[in-house]
Amino acid sequence: MDTTFVNATVLDVRNGQLVEDQTVAIRNGRITRDLEATAQVIDLHGRTLMPGLIDSHVHVTQASESFAELTSWPASYATVRSTQILKDMLLRGFTTVRDLGGADAGLARALREGLIEGPRLLYGGPILAPTGGHVLTRICDGPVELRRAIREQMAQGAHHIKLTLSGGVVSSMALDALAYSEEEIRAAVEEAGFGHGYVAGHAYSAASVNRALRYGVRTIEHGNLIDEESVSLFLERDAFLVPTLATFDALRRSGAEHLSPEGKGKLDNILELGLQALELADRAGVALGYGTDLHGALHAHQLDEFTLRAEVQKPADILRSATVVGAEIAGLVGQVGEIRDGAWADLLVVDGNPLEDIAVLTDPERRLRLIMQGGRIVKNTLDKENTDVP
């Protein structure tokens, strides 16, 4: 149903300001300048109207915190389990997500066709890793194997390709261990580019991040141990950093029972190092995406990333990460992440001003009053008198 919002206070995320007393019209799922009468008029009485959120690092098929359990599941079972994860993400206000390992063309198609409910899904297919690397990956050694895998995944509609370029918290590899040679990384970057995609690199240490950026990797996932050289390379290469603080905080608070003793040891200071890296990158003007990297029941902590980043960032900058920067990472500038003519009508109505209090976004049950995705209302708890349907 075409809809017009009146008396809206529009959140201009790009400029970090509120614009009062606005009218926003929706036709055929998109925002339009045409303000002719529509079938439905919703009076927001000054409430904040803002773009839907973008999480640039999710794993929608990882419905368990235990990687051992995940590896034992048939793909069909994991897909069914993912449906609730996707629905919950949408109800938290995330209308677009970028999956960094697990989701595939079938799941994205089911979402597009409305068979299941959830955010717009950008998927990359299996994570690519070398022998001896991470679990839940497709093992590829050498440029030939990498190119073959990337060609297959791009042919299936992958939006991006993820490579593991260092150790990780849940990996048996040390955080400062390196993965893939220069020849392999450059081959992957070239091949992904042939398919109009790009490489996202899992990397923690400065050494792994810096070589990845020099070799053409477009987004760095995690990056908890970056240094000043990293910052310079991000700016020089117009690359993106996607911190994922929520996962470390959630793992620590949950007890991380499924992690090995080595994995638990890596949690000791990884969150603090991540906050330091975030502050360093933010101060220098690095383009920062909003990511969470959660698994199983820990998906419930998806909005905690706002709270954690508020320790070192201003609300306006965090909001940009979860909207316009996310759109840049997704290659969907002008389509998602802001309220503008021609964009998809992915919209949220919230009580309060998130530019002053980021906690407005962390209490969706009470303060997230309406969710619209592609012009379709999926949640509406506004008073009945706010909606006029002739």
Short mmCIF file of C-alpha atoms in Angstrom, two decimals:
data_model
loop_
_atom_site.label_atom_id
_atom_site.label_comp_id
_atom_site.label_asym_id
_atom_site.label_seq_id
_atom_site.Cartn_x
_atom_site.Cartn_y
_atom_site.Cartn_z
CA MET A 1 0.00 0.00 0.00
CA ASP A 2 1.31 3.46 -0.91
CA THR A 3 1.89 5.53 2.21
CA THR A 4 2.55 9.14 3.18
CA PHE A 5 4.18 10.07 6.48
CA VAL A 6 3.25 13.56 7.71
CA ASN A 7 4.56 15.65 10.62
CA ALA A 8 7.77 13.63 10.56
CA THR A 9 11.08 14.68 12.06
CA VAL A 10 13.44 13.25 9.45
CA LEU A 11 16.89 12.07 10.50
CA ASP A 12 19.41 13.23 7.90
CA VAL A 13 22.13 10.70 8.67
CA ARG A 14 24.58 12.03 6.11
CA ASN A 15 24.69 15.48 7.73
CA GLY A 16 23.90 14.38 11.27
CA GLN A 17 20.83 16.54 11.82
CA LEU A 18 17.08 16.39 12.33
CA VAL A 19 14.70 18.15 9.94
CA GLU A 20 11.30 18.86 11.46
CA ASP A 21 7.79 18.98 10.01
CA GLN A 22 8.49 16.86 6.93
CA THR A 23 6.24 14.88 4.61
CA VAL A 24 7.65 11.68 3.09
CA ALA A 25 5.70 9.81 0.41
CA ILE A 26 6.11 6.16 -0.56
CA ARG A 27 5.04 4.73 -3.90
CA ASN A 28 5.75 1.28 -5.30
CA GLY A 29 8.17 0.56 -2.50
CA ARG A 30 10.30 3.66 -2.99
CA ILE A 31 10.53 7.16 -1.58
CA THR A 32 9.20 9.80 -3.98
CA ARG A 33 8.91 13.57 -4.24
CA ASP A 34 5.34 13.13 -5.50
CA LEU A 35 3.15 14.23 -2.58
CA GLU A 36 -0.22 13.47 -4.14
CA ALA A 37 -2.71 11.72 -1.85
CA THR A 38 -2.00 8.07 -1.04
CA ALA A 39 -4.20 5.29 0.29
CA GLN A 40 -2.63 5.54 3.73
CA VAL A 41 -1.49 8.62 5.66
CA ILE A 42 0.43 8.18 8.91
CA ASP A 43 0.79 11.19 11.21
CA LEU A 44 4.02 10.82 13.18
CA HIS A 45 3.31 13.80 15.46
CA GLY A 46 6.97 14.81 15.39
CA ARG A 47 8.45 11.36 15.92
CA THR A 48 11.80 10.58 14.30
CA LEU A 49 11.69 8.99 10.85
CA MET A 50 15.03 7.46 9.89
CA PRO A 51 16.46 5.02 7.35
CA GLY A 52 16.59 1.31 8.11
CA LEU A 53 19.82 0.02 9.61
CA ILE A 54 22.55 -1.91 7.79
CA ASP A 55 24.67 -4.60 9.48
CA SER A 56 27.73 -5.15 7.30
CA HIS A 57 28.96 -8.32 9.01
CA VAL A 58 26.50 -11.08 9.88
CA HIS A 59 26.30 -14.88 9.68
CA VAL A 60 22.60 -15.60 9.31
CA THR A 61 22.97 -19.39 9.02
CA GLN A 62 25.07 -19.77 12.16
CA ALA A 63 22.28 -20.59 14.60
CA SER A 64 24.61 -22.11 17.20
CA GLU A 65 27.61 -20.74 19.09
CA SER A 66 29.29 -24.14 18.69
CA PHE A 67 31.20 -24.45 15.43
CA ALA A 68 31.42 -28.21 15.99
CA GLU A 69 27.64 -28.37 16.06
CA LEU A 70 27.32 -26.15 13.00
CA THR A 71 29.60 -28.39 10.95
CA SER A 72 27.35 -31.38 11.72
CA TRP A 73 24.15 -29.77 10.42
CA PRO A 74 22.73 -30.44 6.96
CA ALA A 75 22.48 -27.23 4.94
CA SER A 76 18.69 -27.51 4.83
CA TYR A 77 18.46 -27.60 8.63
CA ALA A 78 20.77 -24.59 8.98
CA THR A 79 18.59 -22.72 6.49
CA VAL A 80 15.41 -23.40 8.43
CA ARG A 81 17.11 -22.29 11.65
CA SER A 82 18.21 -19.08 9.92
CA THR A 83 14.63 -17.95 9.27
CA GLN A 84 14.07 -16.86 12.87
CA ILE A 85 17.46 -15.13 12.96
CA LEU A 86 16.52 -13.13 9.87
CA LYS A 87 13.10 -12.18 11.21
CA ASP A 88 14.60 -11.04 14.51
CA MET A 89 17.17 -8.89 12.68
CA LEU A 90 14.41 -7.12 10.80
CA LEU A 91 12.46 -6.51 14.01
CA ARG A 92 15.56 -4.85 15.49
CA GLY A 93 15.49 -2.39 12.59
CA PHE A 94 18.05 -3.96 10.25
CA THR A 95 16.57 -3.79 6.78
CA THR A 96 19.79 -4.74 4.92
CA VAL A 97 22.54 -7.14 5.99
CA ARG A 98 25.78 -8.33 4.41
CA ASP A 99 26.47 -11.99 5.15
CA LEU A 100 30.15 -12.89 5.52
CA GLY A 101 29.85 -16.66 5.31
CA GLY A 102 26.98 -19.11 5.16
CA ALA A 103 24.10 -17.52 3.24
CA ASP A 104 23.55 -18.39 -0.40
CA ALA A 105 21.43 -17.63 -3.45
CA GLY A 106 18.47 -19.72 -2.28
CA LEU A 107 18.10 -17.86 1.00
CA ALA A 108 18.39 -14.47 -0.72
CA ARG A 109 15.78 -15.53 -3.28
CA ALA A 110 13.37 -16.70 -0.58
CA LEU A 111 13.66 -13.28 1.05
CA ARG A 112 13.13 -11.43 -2.23
CA GLU A 113 10.05 -13.49 -3.02
CA GLY A 114 8.58 -12.98 0.43
CA LEU A 115 8.66 -16.67 1.34
CA ILE A 116 10.42 -15.74 4.57
CA GLU A 117 10.70 -12.43 6.40
CA GLY A 118 13.98 -10.66 6.99
CA PRO A 119 16.40 -7.97 5.80
CA ARG A 120 17.60 -7.48 2.26
CA LEU A 121 20.46 -10.01 2.07
CA LEU A 122 23.82 -9.56 0.35
CA TYR A 123 25.68 -12.88 0.40
CA GLY A 124 29.14 -14.06 -0.52
CA GLY A 125 28.88 -17.82 -0.24
CA PRO A 126 31.40 -19.92 1.69
CA ILE A 127 34.40 -18.26 3.32
CA LEU A 128 37.64 -19.15 1.53
CA ALA A 129 40.56 -20.29 3.68
CA PRO A 130 43.89 -22.08 3.18
CA THR A 131 44.68 -25.54 4.50
CA GLY A 132 45.13 -25.43 8.27
CA GLY A 133 43.01 -22.31 8.63
CA HIS A 134 39.49 -21.73 9.89
CA VAL A 135 36.50 -24.04 10.24
CA LEU A 136 33.22 -23.57 8.34
CA THR A 137 35.16 -22.60 5.23
CA ARG A 138 35.90 -23.77 1.72
CA ILE A 139 39.56 -24.77 1.59
CA CYS A 140 41.43 -23.30 -1.37
CA ASP A 141 45.19 -23.37 -1.88
CA GLY A 142 46.97 -21.47 -4.62
CA PRO A 143 45.71 -18.99 -7.21
CA VAL A 144 44.14 -21.67 -9.42
CA GLU A 145 41.92 -23.11 -6.68
CA LEU A 146 40.99 -19.63 -5.48
CA ARG A 147 40.03 -18.47 -8.96
CA ARG A 148 37.92 -21.58 -9.55
CA ALA A 149 36.06 -21.13 -6.25
CA ILE A 150 35.49 -17.43 -6.85
CA ARG A 151 34.22 -18.02 -10.37
CA GLU A 152 31.74 -20.57 -9.05
CA GLN A 153 30.53 -18.32 -6.25
CA MET A 154 30.26 -15.23 -8.42
CA ALA A 155 28.31 -17.25 -11.00
CA GLN A 156 25.84 -18.10 -8.23
CA GLY A 157 25.29 -14.40 -7.53
CA ALA A 158 27.80 -13.69 -4.77
CA HIS A 159 28.01 -10.00 -3.89
CA HIS A 160 31.52 -10.33 -2.40
CA ILE A 161 34.15 -12.94 -1.54
CA LYS A 162 35.53 -13.38 1.96
CA LEU A 163 39.11 -14.55 2.54
CA THR A 164 40.65 -15.43 5.89
CA LEU A 165 43.90 -13.48 6.01
CA SER A 166 44.89 -14.01 9.65
CA GLY A 167 44.07 -16.08 12.70
CA GLY A 168 40.98 -15.35 14.74
CA VAL A 169 39.34 -15.82 18.11
CA VAL A 170 37.62 -19.09 17.18
CA SER A 171 40.47 -20.24 14.92
CA SER A 172 43.33 -22.49 15.96
CA MET A 173 45.66 -19.96 14.32
CA ALA A 174 47.22 -17.21 16.43
CA LEU A 175 45.75 -13.75 15.98
CA ASP A 176 48.99 -12.52 14.43
CA ALA A 177 49.36 -15.49 12.06
CA LEU A 178 49.19 -14.66 8.35
CA ALA A 179 47.20 -16.53 5.71
CA TYR A 180 47.51 -16.54 1.92
CA SER A 181 50.43 -15.25 -0.11
CA GLU A 182 50.58 -12.03 -2.07
CA GLU A 183 50.07 -13.98 -5.29
CA GLU A 184 46.97 -15.69 -3.89
CA ILE A 185 45.40 -12.50 -2.52
CA ARG A 186 46.00 -10.54 -5.70
CA ALA A 187 44.52 -13.39 -7.76
CA ALA A 188 41.41 -13.41 -5.56
CA VAL A 189 41.01 -9.64 -5.80
CA GLU A 190 41.35 -9.73 -9.58
CA GLU A 191 38.93 -12.63 -10.00
CA ALA A 192 36.28 -11.11 -7.72
CA GLY A 193 36.59 -7.87 -9.69
CA PHE A 194 35.97 -9.73 -12.95
CA GLY A 195 32.55 -10.63 -11.54
CA HIS A 196 31.88 -7.05 -10.37
CA GLY A 197 32.50 -8.08 -6.77
CA TYR A 198 35.27 -7.48 -4.28
CA VAL A 199 37.21 -9.20 -1.51
CA ALA A 200 36.39 -8.80 2.18
CA GLY A 201 39.30 -9.82 4.36
CA HIS A 202 39.13 -11.37 7.83
CA ALA A 203 42.20 -9.80 9.43
CA TYR A 204 43.18 -8.82 12.97
CA SER A 205 46.87 -7.89 13.08
CA ALA A 206 48.36 -4.78 11.54
CA ALA A 207 50.59 -6.94 9.34
CA SER A 208 47.65 -8.90 7.93
CA VAL A 209 45.54 -5.77 7.45
CA ASN A 210 48.30 -3.77 5.79
CA ARG A 211 49.27 -6.43 3.27
CA ALA A 212 45.60 -7.02 2.46
CA LEU A 213 45.06 -3.33 1.75
CA ARG A 214 48.20 -3.12 -0.37
CA TYR A 215 47.01 -6.09 -2.43
CA GLY A 216 43.54 -4.64 -3.12
CA VAL A 217 41.21 -6.02 -0.44
CA ARG A 218 38.26 -3.60 -0.17
CA THR A 219 36.88 -4.24 3.32
CA ILE A 220 38.69 -5.37 6.44
CA GLU A 221 36.64 -7.33 8.96
CA HIS A 222 37.61 -6.94 12.65
CA GLY A 223 40.99 -5.13 12.44
CA ASN A 224 41.47 -5.02 16.21
CA LEU A 225 45.25 -4.61 16.00
CA ILE A 226 45.64 -1.96 13.30
CA ASP A 227 48.34 0.70 13.49
CA GLU A 228 49.06 4.13 12.01
CA GLU A 229 50.25 2.58 8.75
CA SER A 230 46.93 0.74 8.51
CA VAL A 231 45.06 4.02 8.83
CA SER A 232 47.13 5.60 6.06
CA LEU A 233 46.46 2.63 3.79
CA PHE A 234 42.71 2.72 4.44
CA LEU A 235 42.62 6.36 3.42
CA GLU A 236 44.93 5.90 0.44
CA ARG A 237 42.99 2.92 -0.94
CA ASP A 238 39.45 4.16 -0.11
CA ALA A 239 38.93 0.94 1.82
CA PHE A 240 36.51 0.19 4.65
CA LEU A 241 37.01 -1.11 8.17
CA VAL A 242 34.17 -3.13 9.72
CA PRO A 243 34.80 -3.54 13.46
CA THR A 244 32.77 -6.24 15.22
CA LEU A 245 32.96 -5.36 18.91
CA ALA A 246 29.61 -6.91 19.82
CA THR A 247 30.81 -10.45 19.27
CA PHE A 248 33.76 -10.12 21.66
CA ASP A 249 31.62 -8.52 24.34
CA ALA A 250 28.87 -11.13 23.94
CA LEU A 251 31.34 -14.02 24.00
CA ARG A 252 32.99 -12.71 27.13
CA ARG A 253 29.69 -12.17 28.95
CA SER A 254 28.29 -15.55 27.89
CA GLY A 255 31.29 -17.44 29.24
CA ALA A 256 32.31 -18.66 25.76
CA GLU A 257 31.84 -22.26 26.88
CA HIS A 258 32.17 -23.59 23.33
CA LEU A 259 35.61 -22.00 22.83
CA SER A 260 38.88 -23.83 23.36
CA PRO A 261 41.17 -22.65 26.20
CA GLU A 262 43.24 -20.90 23.52
CA GLY A 263 40.17 -19.16 22.18
CA LYS A 264 39.10 -18.01 25.63
CA GLY A 265 42.59 -16.62 26.18
CA LYS A 266 42.29 -14.51 23.04
CA LEU A 267 39.22 -12.81 24.55
CA ASP A 268 41.22 -11.36 27.45
CA ASN A 269 41.93 -7.99 25.85
CA ILE A 270 40.58 -8.25 22.31
CA LEU A 271 37.60 -5.96 23.01
CA GLU A 272 39.79 -3.25 24.54
CA LEU A 273 42.17 -3.49 21.58
CA GLY A 274 39.20 -3.24 19.24
CA LEU A 275 37.99 -0.06 20.94
CA GLN A 276 41.48 1.44 20.63
CA ALA A 277 41.57 0.51 16.93
CA LEU A 278 38.12 2.00 16.41
CA GLU A 279 39.13 5.25 18.08
CA LEU A 280 42.32 5.44 15.98
CA ALA A 281 40.44 4.84 12.73
CA ASP A 282 37.55 7.16 13.61
CA ARG A 283 39.87 10.01 14.54
CA ALA A 284 41.66 9.69 11.18
CA GLY A 285 38.45 9.60 9.14
CA VAL A 286 38.57 5.97 8.01
CA ALA A 287 35.26 4.78 6.51
CA LEU A 288 33.72 2.55 9.19
CA GLY A 289 30.94 0.04 8.64
CA TYR A 290 28.70 -1.36 11.38
CA GLY A 291 29.25 -5.08 11.95
CA THR A 292 28.44 -7.62 14.66
CA ASP A 293 29.65 -11.13 13.64
CA LEU A 294 27.35 -12.94 16.09
CA HIS A 295 26.38 -16.60 16.31
CA GLY A 296 23.58 -18.62 17.85
CA ALA A 297 21.80 -17.06 20.81
CA LEU A 298 24.36 -14.24 20.74
CA HIS A 299 22.50 -12.73 17.78
CA ALA A 300 20.29 -11.12 20.43
CA HIS A 301 23.21 -8.74 21.11
CA GLN A 302 23.14 -7.23 17.60
CA LEU A 303 22.23 -3.75 18.87
CA ASP A 304 24.94 -3.79 21.54
CA GLU A 305 27.41 -2.58 18.92
CA PHE A 306 25.79 0.87 19.23
CA THR A 307 26.45 0.94 22.97
CA LEU A 308 30.04 -0.28 22.67
CA ARG A 309 30.97 2.19 19.95
CA ALA A 310 29.50 5.05 21.95
CA GLU A 311 32.48 4.69 24.29
CA VAL A 312 34.71 6.25 21.62
CA GLN A 313 32.40 7.61 18.88
CA LYS A 314 29.74 10.28 18.59
CA PRO A 315 26.18 9.06 17.90
CA ALA A 316 26.09 10.77 14.49
CA ASP A 317 29.20 8.87 13.38
CA ILE A 318 27.86 5.53 14.62
CA LEU A 319 24.62 6.19 12.76
CA ARG A 320 26.51 6.90 9.55
CA SER A 321 28.33 3.56 9.94
CA ALA A 322 24.99 1.74 10.16
CA THR A 323 23.40 3.61 7.24
CA VAL A 324 25.22 5.58 4.54
CA VAL A 325 28.61 3.87 5.00
CA GLY A 326 26.86 0.51 5.00
CA ALA A 327 25.26 1.52 1.71
CA GLU A 328 28.68 2.37 0.28
CA ILE A 329 30.04 -1.02 1.32
CA ALA A 330 27.00 -2.70 -0.23
CA GLY A 331 27.30 -0.74 -3.47
CA LEU A 332 23.78 0.58 -2.90
CA VAL A 333 24.34 4.30 -2.43
CA GLY A 334 21.10 6.14 -3.08
CA GLN A 335 19.12 2.91 -2.74
CA VAL A 336 19.39 2.22 0.99
CA GLY A 337 20.78 3.93 4.08
CA GLU A 338 19.16 7.36 3.75
CA ILE A 339 15.85 9.08 3.12
CA ARG A 340 16.02 10.47 -0.39
CA ASP A 341 14.04 10.49 -3.61
CA GLY A 342 14.24 7.13 -5.38
CA ALA A 343 15.61 5.13 -2.45
CA TRP A 344 13.93 1.96 -1.24
CA ALA A 345 11.40 2.77 1.47
CA ASP A 346 13.35 1.03 4.23
CA LEU A 347 12.29 3.22 7.15
CA LEU A 348 12.07 3.24 10.93
CA VAL A 349 9.99 5.39 13.27
CA VAL A 350 11.51 5.79 16.73
CA ASP A 351 10.62 7.63 19.91
CA GLY A 352 13.48 9.99 20.73
CA ASN A 353 16.52 11.53 19.10
CA PRO A 354 19.32 9.02 18.39
CA LEU A 355 21.70 11.89 17.63
CA GLU A 356 21.53 12.80 21.32
CA ASP A 357 21.00 9.34 22.79
CA ILE A 358 22.10 6.28 20.82
CA ALA A 359 20.17 4.13 23.32
CA VAL A 360 17.04 5.10 21.38
CA LEU A 361 18.07 2.32 18.97
CA THR A 362 18.92 -0.33 21.57
CA ASP A 363 15.39 -0.76 22.97
CA PRO A 364 13.34 -1.77 19.92
CA GLU A 365 10.44 -3.29 21.83
CA ARG A 366 9.68 0.03 23.50
CA ARG A 367 11.10 2.73 21.22
CA LEU A 368 11.04 1.29 17.69
CA ARG A 369 7.44 2.05 16.77
CA LEU A 370 7.30 1.27 13.06
CA ILE A 371 9.39 -0.70 10.59
CA MET A 372 8.90 -0.41 6.84
CA GLN A 373 10.85 -2.45 4.32
CA GLY A 374 10.49 -1.75 0.62
CA GLY A 375 7.27 0.14 1.31
CA ARG A 376 5.71 -2.70 3.31
CA ILE A 377 5.00 -2.14 7.00
CA VAL A 378 6.26 -5.09 9.04
CA LYS A 379 5.72 -3.56 12.49
CA ASN A 380 3.46 -0.73 13.64
CA THR A 381 2.73 0.06 17.28
CA LEU A 382 1.71 3.67 16.68
CA ASP A 383 -1.64 4.73 18.10
CA LYS A 384 -4.56 3.93 15.83
CA GLU A 385 -5.46 7.60 15.53
CA ASN A 386 -2.09 8.27 13.85
CA THR A 387 -3.13 6.29 10.79
CA ASP A 388 -5.78 7.53 8.39
CA VAL A 389 -6.99 4.95 5.88
CA PRO A 390 -9.89 6.35 3.80
#
